[in-house]
Short mmCIF file of C-alpha atoms and ligand atoms in Angstrom, two decimals:
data_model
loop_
_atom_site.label_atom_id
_atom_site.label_comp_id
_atom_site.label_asym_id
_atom_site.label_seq_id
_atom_site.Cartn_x
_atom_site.Cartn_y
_atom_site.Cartn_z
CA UNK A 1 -150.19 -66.18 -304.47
CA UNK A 2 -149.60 -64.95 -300.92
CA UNK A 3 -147.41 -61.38 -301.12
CA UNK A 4 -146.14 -60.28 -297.60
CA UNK A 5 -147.52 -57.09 -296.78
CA UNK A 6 -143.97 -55.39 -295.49
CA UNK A 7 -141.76 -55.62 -297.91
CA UNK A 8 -138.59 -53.33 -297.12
CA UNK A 9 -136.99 -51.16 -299.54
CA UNK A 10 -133.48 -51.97 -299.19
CA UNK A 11 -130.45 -50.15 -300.72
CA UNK A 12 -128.26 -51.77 -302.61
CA UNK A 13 -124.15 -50.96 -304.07
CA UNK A 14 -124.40 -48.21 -307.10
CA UNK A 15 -121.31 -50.66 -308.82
CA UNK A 16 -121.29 -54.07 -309.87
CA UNK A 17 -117.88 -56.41 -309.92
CA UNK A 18 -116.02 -55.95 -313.39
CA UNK A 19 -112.65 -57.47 -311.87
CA UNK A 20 -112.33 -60.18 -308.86
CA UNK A 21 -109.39 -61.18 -306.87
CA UNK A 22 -109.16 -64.88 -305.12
CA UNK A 23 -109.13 -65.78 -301.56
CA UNK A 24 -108.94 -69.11 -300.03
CA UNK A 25 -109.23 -70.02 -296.21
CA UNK A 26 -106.20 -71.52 -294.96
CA UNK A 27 -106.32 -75.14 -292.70
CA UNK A 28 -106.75 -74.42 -288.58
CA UNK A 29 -103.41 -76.01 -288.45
CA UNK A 30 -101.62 -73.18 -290.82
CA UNK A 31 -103.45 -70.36 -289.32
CA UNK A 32 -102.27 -71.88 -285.68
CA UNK A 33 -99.07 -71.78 -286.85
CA UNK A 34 -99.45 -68.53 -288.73
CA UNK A 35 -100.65 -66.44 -285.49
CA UNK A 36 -98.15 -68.09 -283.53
CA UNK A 37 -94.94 -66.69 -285.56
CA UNK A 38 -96.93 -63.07 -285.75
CA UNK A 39 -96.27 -63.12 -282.05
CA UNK A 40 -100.27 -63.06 -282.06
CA UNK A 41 -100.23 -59.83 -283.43
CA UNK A 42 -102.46 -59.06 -286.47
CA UNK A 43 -100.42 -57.12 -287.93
CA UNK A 44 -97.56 -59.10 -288.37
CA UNK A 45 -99.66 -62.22 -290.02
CA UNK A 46 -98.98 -62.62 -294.24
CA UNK A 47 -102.17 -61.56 -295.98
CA UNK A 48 -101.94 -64.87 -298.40
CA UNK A 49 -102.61 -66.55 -294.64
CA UNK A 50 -105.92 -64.16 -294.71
CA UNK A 51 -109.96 -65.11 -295.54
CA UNK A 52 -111.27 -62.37 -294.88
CA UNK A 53 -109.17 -59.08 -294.33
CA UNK A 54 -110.51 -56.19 -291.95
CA UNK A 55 -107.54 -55.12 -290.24
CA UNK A 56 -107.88 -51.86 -291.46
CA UNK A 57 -110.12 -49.38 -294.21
CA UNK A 58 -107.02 -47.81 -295.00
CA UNK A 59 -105.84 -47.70 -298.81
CA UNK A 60 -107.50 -50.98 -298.64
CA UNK A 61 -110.54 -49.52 -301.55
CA UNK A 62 -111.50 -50.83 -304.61
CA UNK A 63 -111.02 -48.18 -306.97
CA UNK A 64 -113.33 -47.65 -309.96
CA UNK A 65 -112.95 -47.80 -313.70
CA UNK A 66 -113.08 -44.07 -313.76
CA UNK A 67 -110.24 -43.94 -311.45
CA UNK A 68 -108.05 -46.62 -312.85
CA UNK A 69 -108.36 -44.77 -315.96
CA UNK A 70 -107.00 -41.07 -314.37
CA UNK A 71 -104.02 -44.11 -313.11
CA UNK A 72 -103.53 -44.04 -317.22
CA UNK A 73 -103.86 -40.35 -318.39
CA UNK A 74 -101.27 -39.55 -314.66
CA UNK A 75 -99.28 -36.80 -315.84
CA UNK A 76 -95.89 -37.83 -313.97
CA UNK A 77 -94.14 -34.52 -314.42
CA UNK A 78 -91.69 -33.43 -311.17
CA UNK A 79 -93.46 -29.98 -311.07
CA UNK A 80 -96.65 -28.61 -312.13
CA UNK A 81 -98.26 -32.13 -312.69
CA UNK A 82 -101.81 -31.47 -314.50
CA UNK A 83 -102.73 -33.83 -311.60
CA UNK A 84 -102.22 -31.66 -308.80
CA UNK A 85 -103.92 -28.64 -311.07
CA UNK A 86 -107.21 -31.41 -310.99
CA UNK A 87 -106.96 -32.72 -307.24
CA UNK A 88 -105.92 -28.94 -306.23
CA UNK A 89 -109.17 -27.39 -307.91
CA UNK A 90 -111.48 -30.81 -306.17
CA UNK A 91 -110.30 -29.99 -302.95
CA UNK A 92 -110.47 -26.63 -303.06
CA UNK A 93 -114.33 -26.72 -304.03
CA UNK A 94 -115.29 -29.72 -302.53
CA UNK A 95 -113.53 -29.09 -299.03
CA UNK A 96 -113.06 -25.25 -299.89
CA UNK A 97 -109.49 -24.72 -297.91
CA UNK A 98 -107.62 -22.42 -300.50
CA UNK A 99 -104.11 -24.20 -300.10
CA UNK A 100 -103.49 -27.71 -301.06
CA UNK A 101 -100.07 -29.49 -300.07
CA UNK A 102 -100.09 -33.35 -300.56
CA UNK A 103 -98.48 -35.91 -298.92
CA UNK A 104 -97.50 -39.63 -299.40
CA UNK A 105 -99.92 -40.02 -296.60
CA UNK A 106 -102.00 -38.51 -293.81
CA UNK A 107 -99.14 -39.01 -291.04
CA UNK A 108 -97.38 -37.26 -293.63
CA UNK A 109 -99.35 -33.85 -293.42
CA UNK A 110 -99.98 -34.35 -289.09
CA UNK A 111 -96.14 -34.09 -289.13
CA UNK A 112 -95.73 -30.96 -291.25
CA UNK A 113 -98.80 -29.18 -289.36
CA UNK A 114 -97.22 -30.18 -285.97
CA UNK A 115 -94.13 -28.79 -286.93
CA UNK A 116 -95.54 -25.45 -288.19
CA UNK A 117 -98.38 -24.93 -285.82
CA UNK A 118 -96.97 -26.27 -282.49
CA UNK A 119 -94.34 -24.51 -280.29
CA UNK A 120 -92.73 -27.01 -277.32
CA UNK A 121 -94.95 -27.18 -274.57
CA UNK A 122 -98.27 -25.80 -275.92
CA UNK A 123 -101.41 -28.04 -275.29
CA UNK A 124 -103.30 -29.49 -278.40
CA UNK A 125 -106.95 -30.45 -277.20
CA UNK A 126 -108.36 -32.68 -279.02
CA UNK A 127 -111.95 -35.07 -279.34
CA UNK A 128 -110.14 -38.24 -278.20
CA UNK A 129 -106.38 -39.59 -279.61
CA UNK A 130 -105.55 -40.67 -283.08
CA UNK A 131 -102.47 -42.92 -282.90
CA UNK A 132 -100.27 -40.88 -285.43
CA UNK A 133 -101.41 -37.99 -285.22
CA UNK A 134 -100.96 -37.57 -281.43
CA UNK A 135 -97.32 -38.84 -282.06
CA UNK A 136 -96.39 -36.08 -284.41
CA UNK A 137 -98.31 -33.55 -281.50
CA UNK A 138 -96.09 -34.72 -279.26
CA UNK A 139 -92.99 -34.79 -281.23
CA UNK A 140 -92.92 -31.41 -281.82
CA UNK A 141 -93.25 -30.53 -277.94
CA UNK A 142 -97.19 -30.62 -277.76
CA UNK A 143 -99.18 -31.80 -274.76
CA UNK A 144 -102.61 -33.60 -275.91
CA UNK A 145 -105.58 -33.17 -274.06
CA UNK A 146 -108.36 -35.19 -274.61
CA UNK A 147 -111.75 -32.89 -274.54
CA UNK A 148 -114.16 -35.55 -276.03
CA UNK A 149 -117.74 -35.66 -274.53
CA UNK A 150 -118.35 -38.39 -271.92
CA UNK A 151 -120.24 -40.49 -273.81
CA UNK A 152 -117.72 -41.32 -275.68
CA UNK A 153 -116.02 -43.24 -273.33
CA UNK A 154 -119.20 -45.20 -272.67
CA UNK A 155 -119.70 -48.18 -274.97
CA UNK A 156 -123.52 -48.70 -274.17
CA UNK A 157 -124.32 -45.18 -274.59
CA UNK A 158 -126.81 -44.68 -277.82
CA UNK A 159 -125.91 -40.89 -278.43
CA UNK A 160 -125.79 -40.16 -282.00
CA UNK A 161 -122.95 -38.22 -281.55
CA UNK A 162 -120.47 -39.40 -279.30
CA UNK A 163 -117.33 -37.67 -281.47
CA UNK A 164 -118.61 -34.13 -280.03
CA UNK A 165 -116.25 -31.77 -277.98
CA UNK A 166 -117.46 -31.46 -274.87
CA UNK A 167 -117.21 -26.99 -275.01
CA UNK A 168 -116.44 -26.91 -271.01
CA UNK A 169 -114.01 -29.26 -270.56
CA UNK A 170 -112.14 -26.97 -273.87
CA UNK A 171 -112.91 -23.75 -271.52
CA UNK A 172 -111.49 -24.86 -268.59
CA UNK A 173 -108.08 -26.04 -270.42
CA UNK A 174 -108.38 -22.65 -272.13
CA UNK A 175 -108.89 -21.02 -268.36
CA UNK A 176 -105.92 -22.63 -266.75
CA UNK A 177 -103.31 -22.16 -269.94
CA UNK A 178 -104.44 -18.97 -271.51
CA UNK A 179 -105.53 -18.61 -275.31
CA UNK A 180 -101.88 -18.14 -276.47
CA UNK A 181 -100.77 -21.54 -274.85
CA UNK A 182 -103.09 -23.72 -277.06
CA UNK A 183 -101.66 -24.47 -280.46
CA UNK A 184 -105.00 -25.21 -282.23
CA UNK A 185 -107.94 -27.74 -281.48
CA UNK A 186 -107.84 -30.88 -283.39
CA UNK A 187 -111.35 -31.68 -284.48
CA UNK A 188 -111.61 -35.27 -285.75
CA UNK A 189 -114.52 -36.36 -287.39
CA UNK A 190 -116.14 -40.31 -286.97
CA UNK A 191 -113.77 -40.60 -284.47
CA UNK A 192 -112.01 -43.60 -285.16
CA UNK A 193 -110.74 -44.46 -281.39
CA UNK A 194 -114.62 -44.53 -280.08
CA UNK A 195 -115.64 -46.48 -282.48
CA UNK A 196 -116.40 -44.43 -285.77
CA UNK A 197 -118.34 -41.94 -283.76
CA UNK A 198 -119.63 -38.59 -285.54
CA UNK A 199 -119.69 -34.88 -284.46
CA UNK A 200 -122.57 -33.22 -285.03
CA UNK A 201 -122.44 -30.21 -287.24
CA UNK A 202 -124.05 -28.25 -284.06
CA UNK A 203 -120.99 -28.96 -282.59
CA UNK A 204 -118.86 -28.02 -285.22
CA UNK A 205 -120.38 -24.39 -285.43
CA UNK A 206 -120.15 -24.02 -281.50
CA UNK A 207 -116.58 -24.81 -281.44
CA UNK A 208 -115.88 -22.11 -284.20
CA UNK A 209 -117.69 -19.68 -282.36
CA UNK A 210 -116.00 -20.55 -279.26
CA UNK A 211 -112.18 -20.92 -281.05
CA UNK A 212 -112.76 -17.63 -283.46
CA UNK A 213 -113.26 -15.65 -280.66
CA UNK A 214 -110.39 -16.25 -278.75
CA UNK A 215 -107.82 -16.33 -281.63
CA UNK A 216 -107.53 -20.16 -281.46
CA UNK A 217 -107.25 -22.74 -284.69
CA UNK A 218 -109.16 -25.34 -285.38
CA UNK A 219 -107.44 -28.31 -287.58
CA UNK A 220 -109.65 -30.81 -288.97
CA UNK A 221 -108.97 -34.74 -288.99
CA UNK A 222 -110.66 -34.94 -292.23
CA UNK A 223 -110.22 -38.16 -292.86
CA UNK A 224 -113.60 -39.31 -292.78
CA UNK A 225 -115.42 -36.09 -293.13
CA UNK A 226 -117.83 -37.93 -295.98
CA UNK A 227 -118.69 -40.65 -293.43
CA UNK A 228 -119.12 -38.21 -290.81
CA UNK A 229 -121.54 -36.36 -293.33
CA UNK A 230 -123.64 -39.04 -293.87
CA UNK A 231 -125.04 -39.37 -290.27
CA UNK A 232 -125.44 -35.02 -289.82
CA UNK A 233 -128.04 -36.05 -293.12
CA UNK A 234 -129.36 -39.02 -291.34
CA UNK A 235 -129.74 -37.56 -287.50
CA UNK A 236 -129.42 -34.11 -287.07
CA UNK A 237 -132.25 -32.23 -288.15
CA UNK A 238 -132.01 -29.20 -290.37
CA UNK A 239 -129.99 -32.00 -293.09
CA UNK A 240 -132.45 -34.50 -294.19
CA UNK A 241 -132.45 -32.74 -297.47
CA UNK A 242 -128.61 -31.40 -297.93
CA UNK A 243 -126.37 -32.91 -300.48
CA UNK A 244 -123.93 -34.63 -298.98
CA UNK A 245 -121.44 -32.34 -300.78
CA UNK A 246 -123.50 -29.48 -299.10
CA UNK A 247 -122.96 -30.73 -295.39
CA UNK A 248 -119.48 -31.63 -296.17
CA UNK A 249 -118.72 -27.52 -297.03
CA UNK A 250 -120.36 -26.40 -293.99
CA UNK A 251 -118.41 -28.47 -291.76
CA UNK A 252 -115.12 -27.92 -292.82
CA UNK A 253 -115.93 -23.77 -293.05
CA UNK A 254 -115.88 -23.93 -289.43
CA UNK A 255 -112.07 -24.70 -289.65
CA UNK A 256 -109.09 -23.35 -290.52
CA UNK A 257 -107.43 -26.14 -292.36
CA UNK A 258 -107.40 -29.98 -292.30
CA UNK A 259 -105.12 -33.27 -292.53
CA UNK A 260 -106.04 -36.03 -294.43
CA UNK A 261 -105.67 -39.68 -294.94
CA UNK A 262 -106.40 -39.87 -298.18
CA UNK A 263 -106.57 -43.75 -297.95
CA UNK A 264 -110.00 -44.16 -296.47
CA UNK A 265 -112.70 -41.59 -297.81
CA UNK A 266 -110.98 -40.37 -301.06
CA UNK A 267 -111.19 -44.61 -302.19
CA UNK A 268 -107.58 -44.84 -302.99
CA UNK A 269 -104.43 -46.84 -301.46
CA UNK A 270 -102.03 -44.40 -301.24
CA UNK A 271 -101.79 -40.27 -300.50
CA UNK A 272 -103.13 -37.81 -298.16
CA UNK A 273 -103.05 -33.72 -297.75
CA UNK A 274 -102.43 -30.54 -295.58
CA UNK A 275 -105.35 -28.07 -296.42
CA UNK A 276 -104.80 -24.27 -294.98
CA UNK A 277 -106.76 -21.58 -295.39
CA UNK A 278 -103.96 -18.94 -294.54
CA UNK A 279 -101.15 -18.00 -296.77
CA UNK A 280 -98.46 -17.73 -294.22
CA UNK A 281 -98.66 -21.24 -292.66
CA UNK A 282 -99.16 -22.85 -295.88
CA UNK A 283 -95.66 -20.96 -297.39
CA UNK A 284 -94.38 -22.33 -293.97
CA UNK A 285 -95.74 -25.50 -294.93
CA UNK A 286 -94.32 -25.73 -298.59
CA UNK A 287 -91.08 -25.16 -297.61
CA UNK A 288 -91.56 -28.09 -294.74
CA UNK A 289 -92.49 -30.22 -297.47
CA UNK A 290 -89.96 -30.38 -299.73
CA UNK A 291 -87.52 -31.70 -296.93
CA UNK A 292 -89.93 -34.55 -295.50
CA UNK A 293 -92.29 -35.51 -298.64
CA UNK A 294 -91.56 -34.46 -301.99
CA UNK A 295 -92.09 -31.54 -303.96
CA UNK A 296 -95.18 -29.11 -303.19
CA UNK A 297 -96.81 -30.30 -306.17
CA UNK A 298 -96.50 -33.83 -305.49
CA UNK A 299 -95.78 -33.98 -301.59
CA UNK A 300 -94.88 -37.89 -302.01
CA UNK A 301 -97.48 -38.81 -304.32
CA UNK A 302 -97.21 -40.37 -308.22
CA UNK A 303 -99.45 -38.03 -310.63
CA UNK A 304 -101.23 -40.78 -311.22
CA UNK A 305 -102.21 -41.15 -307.48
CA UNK A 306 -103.39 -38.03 -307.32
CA UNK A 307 -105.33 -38.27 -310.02
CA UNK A 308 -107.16 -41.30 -309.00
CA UNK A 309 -107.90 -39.47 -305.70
CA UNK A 310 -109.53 -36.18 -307.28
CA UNK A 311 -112.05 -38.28 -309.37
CA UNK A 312 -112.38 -40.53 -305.48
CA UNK A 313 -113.14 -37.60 -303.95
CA UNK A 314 -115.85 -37.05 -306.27
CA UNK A 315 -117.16 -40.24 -306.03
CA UNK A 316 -117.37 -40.34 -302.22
CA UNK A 317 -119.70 -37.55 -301.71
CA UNK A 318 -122.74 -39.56 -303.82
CA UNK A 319 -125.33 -40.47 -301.87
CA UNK A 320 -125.83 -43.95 -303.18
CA UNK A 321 -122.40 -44.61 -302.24
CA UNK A 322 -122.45 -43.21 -299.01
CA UNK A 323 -125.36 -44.74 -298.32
CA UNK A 324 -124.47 -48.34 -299.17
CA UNK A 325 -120.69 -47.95 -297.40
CA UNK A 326 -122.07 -46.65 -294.17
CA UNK A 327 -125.08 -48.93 -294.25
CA UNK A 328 -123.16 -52.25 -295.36
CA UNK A 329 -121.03 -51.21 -291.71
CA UNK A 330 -124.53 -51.38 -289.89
CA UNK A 331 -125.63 -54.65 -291.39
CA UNK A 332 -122.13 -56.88 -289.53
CA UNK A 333 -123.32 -54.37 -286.72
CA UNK A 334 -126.90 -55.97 -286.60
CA UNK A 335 -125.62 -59.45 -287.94
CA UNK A 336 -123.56 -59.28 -284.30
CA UNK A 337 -126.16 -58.26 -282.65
CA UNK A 338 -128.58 -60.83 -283.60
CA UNK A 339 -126.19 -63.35 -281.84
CA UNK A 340 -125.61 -61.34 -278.76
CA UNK A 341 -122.29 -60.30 -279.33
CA UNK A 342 -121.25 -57.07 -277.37
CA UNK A 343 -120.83 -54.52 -280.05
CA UNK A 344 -119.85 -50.83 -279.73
CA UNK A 345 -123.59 -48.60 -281.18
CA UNK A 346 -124.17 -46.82 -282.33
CA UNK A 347 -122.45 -48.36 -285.27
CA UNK A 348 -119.44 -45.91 -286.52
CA UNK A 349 -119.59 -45.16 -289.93
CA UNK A 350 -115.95 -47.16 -291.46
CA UNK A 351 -116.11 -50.33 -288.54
CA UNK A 352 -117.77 -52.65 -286.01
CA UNK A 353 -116.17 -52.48 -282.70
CA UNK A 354 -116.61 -55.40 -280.26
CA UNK A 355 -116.67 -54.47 -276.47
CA UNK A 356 -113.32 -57.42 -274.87
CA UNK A 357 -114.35 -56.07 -271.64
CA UNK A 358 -117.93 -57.49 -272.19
CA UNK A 359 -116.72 -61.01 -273.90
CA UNK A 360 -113.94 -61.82 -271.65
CA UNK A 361 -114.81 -59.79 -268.11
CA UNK A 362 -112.56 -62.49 -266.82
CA UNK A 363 -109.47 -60.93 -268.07
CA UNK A 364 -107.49 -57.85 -266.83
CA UNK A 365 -106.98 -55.26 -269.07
CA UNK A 366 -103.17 -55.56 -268.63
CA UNK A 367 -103.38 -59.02 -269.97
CA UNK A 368 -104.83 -57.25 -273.35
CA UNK A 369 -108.10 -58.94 -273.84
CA UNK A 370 -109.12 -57.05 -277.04
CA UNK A 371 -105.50 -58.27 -278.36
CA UNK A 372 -106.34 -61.63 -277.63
CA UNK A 373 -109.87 -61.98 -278.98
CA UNK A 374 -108.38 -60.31 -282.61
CA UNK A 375 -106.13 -63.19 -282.51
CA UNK A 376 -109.20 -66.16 -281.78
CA UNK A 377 -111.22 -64.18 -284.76
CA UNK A 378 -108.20 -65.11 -287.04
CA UNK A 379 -108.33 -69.18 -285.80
CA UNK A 380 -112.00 -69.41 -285.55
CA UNK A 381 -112.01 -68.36 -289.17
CA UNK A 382 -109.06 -66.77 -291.40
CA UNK A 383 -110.67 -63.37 -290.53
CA UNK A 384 -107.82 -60.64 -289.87
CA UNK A 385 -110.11 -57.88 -287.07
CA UNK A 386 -107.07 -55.94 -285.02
CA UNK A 387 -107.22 -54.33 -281.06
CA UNK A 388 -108.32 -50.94 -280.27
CA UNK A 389 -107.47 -50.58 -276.54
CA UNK A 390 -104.56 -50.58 -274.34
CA UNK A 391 -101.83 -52.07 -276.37
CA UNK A 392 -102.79 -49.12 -279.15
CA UNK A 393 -102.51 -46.61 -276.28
CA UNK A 394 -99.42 -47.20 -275.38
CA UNK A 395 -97.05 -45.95 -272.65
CA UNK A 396 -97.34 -42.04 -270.90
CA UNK A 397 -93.95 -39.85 -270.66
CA UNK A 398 -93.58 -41.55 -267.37
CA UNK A 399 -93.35 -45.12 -269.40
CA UNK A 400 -97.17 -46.31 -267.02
CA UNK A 401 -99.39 -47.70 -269.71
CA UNK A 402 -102.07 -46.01 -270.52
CA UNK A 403 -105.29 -47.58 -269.18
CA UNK A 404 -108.14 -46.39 -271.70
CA UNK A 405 -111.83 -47.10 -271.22
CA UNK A 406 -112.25 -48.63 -274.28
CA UNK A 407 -110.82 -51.86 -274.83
CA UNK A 408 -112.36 -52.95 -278.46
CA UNK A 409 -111.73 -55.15 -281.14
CA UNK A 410 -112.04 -53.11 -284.94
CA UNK A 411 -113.54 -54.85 -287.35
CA UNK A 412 -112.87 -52.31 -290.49
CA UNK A 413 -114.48 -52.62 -293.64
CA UNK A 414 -112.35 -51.63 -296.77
CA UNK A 415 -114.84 -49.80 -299.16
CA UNK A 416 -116.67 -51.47 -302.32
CA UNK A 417 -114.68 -54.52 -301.76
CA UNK A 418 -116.28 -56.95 -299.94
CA UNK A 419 -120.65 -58.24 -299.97
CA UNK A 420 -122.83 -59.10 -297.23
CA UNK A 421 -122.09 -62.88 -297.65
CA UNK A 422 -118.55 -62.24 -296.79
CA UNK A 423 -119.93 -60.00 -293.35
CA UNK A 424 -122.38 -63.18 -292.78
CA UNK A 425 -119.19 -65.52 -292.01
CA UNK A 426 -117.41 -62.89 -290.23
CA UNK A 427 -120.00 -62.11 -287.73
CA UNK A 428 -120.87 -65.78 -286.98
CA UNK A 429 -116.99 -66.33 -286.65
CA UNK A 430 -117.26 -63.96 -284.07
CA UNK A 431 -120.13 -65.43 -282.34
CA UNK A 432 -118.15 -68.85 -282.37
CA UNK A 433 -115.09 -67.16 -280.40
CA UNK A 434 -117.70 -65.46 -277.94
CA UNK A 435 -119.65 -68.70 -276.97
CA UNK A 436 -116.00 -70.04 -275.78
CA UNK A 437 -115.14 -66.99 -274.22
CA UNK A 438 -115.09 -68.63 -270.92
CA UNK A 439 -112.00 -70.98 -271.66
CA UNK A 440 -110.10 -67.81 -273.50
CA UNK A 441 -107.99 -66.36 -271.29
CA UNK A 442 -105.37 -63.01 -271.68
CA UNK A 443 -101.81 -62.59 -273.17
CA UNK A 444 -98.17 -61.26 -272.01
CA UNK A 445 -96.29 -59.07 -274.44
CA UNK A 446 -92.58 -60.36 -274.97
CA UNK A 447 -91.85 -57.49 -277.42
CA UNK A 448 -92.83 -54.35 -277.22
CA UNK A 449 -91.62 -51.16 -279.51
CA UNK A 450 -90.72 -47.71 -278.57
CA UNK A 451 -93.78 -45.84 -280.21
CA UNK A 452 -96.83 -46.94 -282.08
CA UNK A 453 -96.32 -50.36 -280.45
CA UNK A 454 -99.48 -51.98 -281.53
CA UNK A 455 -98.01 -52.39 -284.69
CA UNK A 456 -95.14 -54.37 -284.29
CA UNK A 457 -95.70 -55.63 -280.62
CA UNK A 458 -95.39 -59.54 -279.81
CA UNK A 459 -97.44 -61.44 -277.36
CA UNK A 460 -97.79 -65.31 -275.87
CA UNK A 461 -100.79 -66.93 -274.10
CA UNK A 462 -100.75 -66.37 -270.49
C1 LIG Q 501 -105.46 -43.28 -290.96
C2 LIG Q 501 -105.64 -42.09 -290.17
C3 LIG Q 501 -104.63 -41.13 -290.04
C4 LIG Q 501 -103.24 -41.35 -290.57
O1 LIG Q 501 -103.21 -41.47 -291.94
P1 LIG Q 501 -102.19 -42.45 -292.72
O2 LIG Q 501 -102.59 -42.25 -294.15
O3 LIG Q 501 -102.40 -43.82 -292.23
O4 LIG Q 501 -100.81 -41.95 -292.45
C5 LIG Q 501 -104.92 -39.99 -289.33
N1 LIG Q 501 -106.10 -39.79 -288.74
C6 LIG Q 501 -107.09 -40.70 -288.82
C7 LIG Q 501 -108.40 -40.43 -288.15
C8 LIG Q 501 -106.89 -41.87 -289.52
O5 LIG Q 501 -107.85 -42.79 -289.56
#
């Protein structure tokens, strides 16, 4: 007997499978056809035409037994639901905001915080653009202004926190507009458009110091505040030791409320929340959200749904969980790597981003080369990835595209759903599509939307 002397210790999923659901690759010829009627656009392909599905983490969780069970015991009363009592008293001590107002989702609660905390023409900076949630900043009169480090913009950069606001670039938009002139600073965390890119809780506490004492608000993207948690424990020093539920307290006490999607980290499919600390913008809120959502105890949410997503909430902040979600992301990451393919790194914490202007240098970036290479993922191999560049940036008031840095491809991996075997065939898909890159070439967009047009835009083959 011959024992290697390094053997790793590896983590592994705290769950095992109690319930399966089947998927089946369809025939090149069907999935030719398939992208070809979705105007290659992910978004618009049938998921039965799907292998492999990582279009997106959101509401796309497994949910445990524990959770399917609070779908049971839902109390589906119109008001006072014993299910917003439970996810009201989890979010309150787990992300300690005093005021809870849910939503049917997190676009839902950007809207009514627009609406209550933005006056027409008031600058919102902000560490880089979510898609929805800049829409709702600018649709009630806002002007976004990006104040993300520089590194972010940088896909080869390795610094471990590339989600940070860069403080200066905040103080000079605070020096030409005056205090009073920004609405609040929207703090994202893992920030989704750089690739699942962390702040740093150093960060965090600067940018409270730097907002309290100037009278300014700072909203948190919550969204993946768990994720986000998980690499302050694993690279910034001071949190080696921390509960993650520990880390996840100090962060958001550096704000004064947060949105929330609660589709991703809470591991459910539907619902999100507003979260205010003060009592006068959430009464403003309430009474927003009985017009748009639902009732303030449900905001657009079943009972049951928001049951499901207090015990998910729980379940996110275990380590072993964490661990494995985060880490399962950085195995496709090194997977790609292995075969050379250009990959965003560090690896974000909820996705894999591959760098189009790396794999197809060839193509302009008006002929949407991350678009394109989403689309040769899906024939190489029935695996559904979607673009992250300038078709999801859209157009400027002045209708000019925008022309972002970052032209990426997402690969997004739904939590507890899918093994490493599964992440094996999608990254060698990948490497498949990038060893033709040379005969891929861009596309033209024959339809195009009127906002959030990556997700109904159609394109041809140039
Ligand atoms: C998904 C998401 C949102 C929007 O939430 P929905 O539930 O899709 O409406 C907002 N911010 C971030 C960072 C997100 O990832």
């Amino acid at each position: 007997m011959r024992i290697s002397e390094n053997i790793p210790t590896s983590w592994c999923e705290p769950w095992k499978i109690k319930t399966i659901e089947h998927i089946s690759l369809a025939p090149p010829e069907i999935r030719q056809t398939a992208l070809e009627s979705a105007g290659w656009n992910t978004f618009l392909l049938p998921s039965r035409l799907v292998y492999i599905d990582l279009l997106t983490d959101s509401g796309t969780n497994a949910m445990s037994d524990q959770q399917w069970a609070a779908i049971m015991t839902g109390d589906e009363a119109y008001a006072g639901s014993k299910d917003f009592e439970r996810l009201e008293s989890v979010v309150q001590r787990v992300y300690g905001y005093k005021h809870l107002i849910p939503t049917h989702q997190g676009r839902g609660a950007e809207h009514i915080l627009s609406q209550i905390c933005i006056a027409k023409g008031q600058v919102v900076p902000g560490n880089m653009y979510f898609t929805t949630t800049k829409f709702h900043q600018e649709h009630a009169g806002g002007v976004f202004e990006d104040v993300i480090v520089d590194e972010a913009f940088d896909p080869h950069s390795g610094c471990p926190f590339k989600g940070n606001v860069d403080i200066e670039k905040l103080d000079r938009i605070v020096k030409r507009v005056g205090a009073a002139q920004i609405a609040y600073v929207s703090l994202e965390t893992n920030v989704n458009m750089c690739g699942g890119q962390p702040i740093s809780m150093a960060n965090a506490r600067e940018l409270h110091a730097y907002c309290s004492k100037r009278g300014i608000l700072v909203m948190l993207d919550a969204t993946r505040a768990v994720e986000n948690c998980y690499f302050i424990k694993t690279r910034e020093s001071g949190y080696e030791d921390k509960p993650i539920a520990e880390i996840l307290s100090e962060l958001c006490g550096y704000t004064d409320g947060c949105t929330i999607s609660g589709k991703k980290d809470c591991l459910v499919n539907i619902g999100g929340f507003l979260a205010l600390r003060d009592d006068g913008l959430a009464q403003k809120a309430r009474e927003m959200v009985v017009a748009f959502e639902g009732l303030h105890t449900y905001g657009g949410m079943a009972g049951r749904d928001m049951g499901a997503m207090a015990v998910g909430i729980l379940e996110s902040l275990d380590y072993a969980y964490i661990r494995a979600r985060v880490e399962q992301v950085g195995y496709l990451g090194k997977r790609l790597e292995s075969y050379g393919v250009p990959v965003v790194k560090p690896f974000g914490g909820h996705a894999i981003y591959l760098n189009a202007k790396d794999i197809l240098p060839h193509v302009p970036q008006e002929q949407y080369p991350a678009q394109r290479i989403a689309g040769e993922i899906y024939l190489e191999a029935g695996v559904r990835t979607m673009e992250r560049g300038i078709v999801s940036a859209g157009r400027d008031h002045d209708g000019n595209e925008y022309k972002p840095e970052l032209e990426l491809v997402r690969l997004t991996i739904p939590r507890r759903v899918y093994t490493q075997s599964h992440l094996d065939v999608v990254s060698e898909a990948c490497a498949r599509v990038c060893r033709r890159a040379e005969s891929i070439g861009g596309l033209r967009m024959t339809y195009e939307p009127g906002a959030l047009r990556f997700f109904q835009a159609r394109f041809e083959p140039v």
